[in-house]
Short mmCIF file of C-alpha atoms and ligand atoms in Angstrom, two decimals:
data_model
loop_
_atom_site.label_atom_id
_atom_site.label_comp_id
_atom_site.label_asym_id
_atom_site.label_seq_id
_atom_site.Cartn_x
_atom_site.Cartn_y
_atom_site.Cartn_z
CA MET F 45 101.02 74.59 85.20
CA ARG F 46 104.36 74.95 86.87
CA ARG F 47 105.48 77.91 84.32
CA ALA F 48 102.94 79.89 85.70
CA ALA F 49 103.75 79.25 89.36
CA ALA F 50 107.56 80.16 88.88
CA ALA F 51 107.08 83.26 86.69
CA VAL F 52 105.26 84.87 89.89
CA LEU F 53 107.45 84.46 92.22
CA PRO F 54 109.66 86.91 91.26
CA LEU F 55 107.07 89.75 91.05
CA LEU F 56 106.80 88.88 94.83
CA THR F 57 110.19 88.98 95.51
CA ALA F 58 111.50 91.85 93.71
CA PRO F 59 109.93 94.75 95.29
CA ALA F 60 110.84 93.64 98.89
CA LEU F 61 114.51 93.34 97.66
CA LEU F 62 113.79 96.77 95.56
CA THR F 63 113.11 98.54 98.67
CA GLY F 64 115.73 97.13 100.84
CA CYS F 65 118.61 98.14 98.80
CA GLY F 66 117.20 101.62 97.93
CA ALA F 67 115.34 100.99 95.09
CA SER F 68 117.39 102.52 92.70
CA GLY F 69 116.04 103.06 88.86
CA ALA F 70 112.74 102.64 90.36
CA ALA F 71 110.16 105.26 89.34
CA PRO F 72 109.24 107.55 92.76
CA VAL F 73 105.86 106.81 94.02
CA PRO F 74 103.72 109.50 95.47
CA ASP F 75 102.69 110.80 99.57
CA GLY F 76 99.82 111.39 100.23
CA PRO F 77 96.45 109.51 101.52
CA PRO F 78 94.74 106.52 100.33
CA VAL F 79 92.88 107.13 97.02
CA ASP F 80 90.18 104.86 95.28
CA GLU F 81 90.83 106.58 92.07
CA LEU F 82 94.42 105.62 90.09
CA ARG F 83 95.59 107.34 86.78
CA ILE F 84 98.81 105.35 85.50
CA GLY F 85 100.92 106.84 83.02
CA MET F 86 103.31 104.84 81.09
CA GLN F 87 106.18 106.14 79.34
CA GLU F 88 109.81 104.51 78.85
CA TYR F 89 110.40 102.67 80.76
CA ARG F 90 108.50 103.58 84.00
CA TYR F 91 104.61 104.17 85.55
CA GLN F 92 104.45 107.35 86.78
CA LEU F 93 101.64 107.08 89.68
CA SER F 94 98.83 109.63 90.65
CA ALA F 95 99.15 108.57 93.99
CA GLY F 96 101.38 105.66 95.93
CA THR F 97 97.95 103.86 98.30
CA LEU F 98 95.25 102.61 97.73
CA LEU F 99 91.68 102.64 99.77
CA PRO F 100 90.75 98.97 99.51
CA GLY F 101 87.63 98.09 97.94
CA ALA F 102 86.53 99.13 94.12
CA VAL F 103 89.04 101.23 92.78
CA ASP F 104 89.19 103.36 89.08
CA VAL F 105 92.15 102.84 87.30
CA VAL F 106 92.85 105.11 84.05
CA VAL F 107 95.82 103.88 81.91
CA THR F 108 97.61 105.79 79.58
CA ASN F 109 99.90 105.36 77.21
CA ALA F 110 101.95 108.97 77.44
CA GLY F 111 105.39 107.15 75.55
CA SER F 112 105.94 106.31 72.14
CA SER F 113 105.77 102.62 72.15
CA ALA F 114 103.07 99.98 72.85
CA HIS F 115 102.92 98.98 76.48
CA ASP F 116 101.05 97.36 79.32
CA VAL F 117 100.72 97.01 82.61
CA VAL F 118 99.43 93.95 85.13
CA LEU F 119 97.88 94.83 88.44
CA VAL F 120 99.22 91.49 91.05
CA GLN F 121 97.82 92.02 94.76
CA GLY F 122 99.36 88.58 96.73
CA GLY F 123 100.01 86.42 93.71
CA THR F 124 96.12 86.98 91.96
CA THR F 125 95.51 89.17 88.71
CA LEU F 126 93.28 91.86 89.23
CA TRP F 127 93.75 93.01 85.88
CA ALA F 128 95.87 92.81 83.00
CA SER F 129 95.46 96.03 80.65
CA ASP F 130 95.55 95.53 76.97
CA LEU F 131 98.56 96.31 74.86
CA LEU F 132 98.12 100.12 74.64
CA GLY F 133 99.92 102.34 71.73
CA PRO F 134 100.84 105.41 72.20
CA GLY F 135 98.23 107.81 73.22
CA GLU F 136 96.15 105.07 73.71
CA ARG F 137 94.11 104.90 77.32
CA GLN F 138 91.95 102.18 78.85
CA THR F 139 89.68 102.34 82.17
CA VAL F 140 88.79 99.74 84.93
CA GLU F 141 87.18 99.15 88.45
CA VAL F 142 89.72 96.69 90.44
CA GLU F 143 88.13 95.34 93.58
CA VAL F 144 91.34 95.36 95.99
CA ALA F 145 92.03 93.70 98.99
CA PRO F 146 93.18 95.32 102.74
CA GLY F 147 97.00 95.89 103.31
CA GLU F 148 98.68 93.76 100.78
CA PRO F 149 100.42 95.79 98.49
CA VAL F 150 99.68 95.48 94.70
CA LEU F 151 102.34 95.13 92.25
CA LEU F 152 102.54 96.47 88.38
CA GLU F 153 104.66 95.54 85.47
CA CYS F 154 104.46 95.73 81.80
CA THR F 155 104.74 92.28 79.95
CA VAL F 156 106.63 93.65 77.05
CA GLY F 157 109.70 91.69 76.63
CA GLY F 158 112.28 93.96 78.24
CA HIS F 159 110.62 96.85 79.84
CA SER F 160 110.00 95.15 83.37
CA ALA F 161 113.96 94.88 83.85
CA ALA F 162 114.00 98.14 82.24
CA GLY F 163 112.28 99.82 85.15
CA MET F 164 108.34 99.26 84.27
CA HIS F 165 107.37 98.23 87.50
CA THR F 166 106.21 99.25 90.75
CA THR F 167 104.49 98.68 94.16
CA LEU F 168 101.57 100.32 95.29
CA GLU F 169 100.52 100.40 98.92
CA VAL F 170 97.15 99.40 100.32
CA ALA F 171 95.31 100.82 103.02
CA GLU F 172 94.14 98.69 106.18
CA GLY F 173 90.29 97.93 105.49
CU1 CU W 230 105.77 98.81 78.37
#
């Protein structure tokens, strides 16, 4: 299982590096109050988020593929995968309720080859409990 552990590390370090150097290429994350309902739009090659900060606890997530090729999204918090969506084709949608811990960012990434590197990754903040 060494491979799995190695794969998680870049997820944890990349957002910090991006923030430090101005996040060029990353999709803008909306300002605003923490929410318990999040909509994620997927396009080539970025996530469009309805909010940038989540409330801790149960969060309803709706993921819609608004692009023209297949995408997915994996939500990781503190090295733990909260949810991995199905691979969604254009126009497809999936909903889920995830349990979010307070105060720790949630990382989003597309697992389709090359998509994360092309920009399909971002970070959600989570409010303190
Ligand atoms: Cu993708």
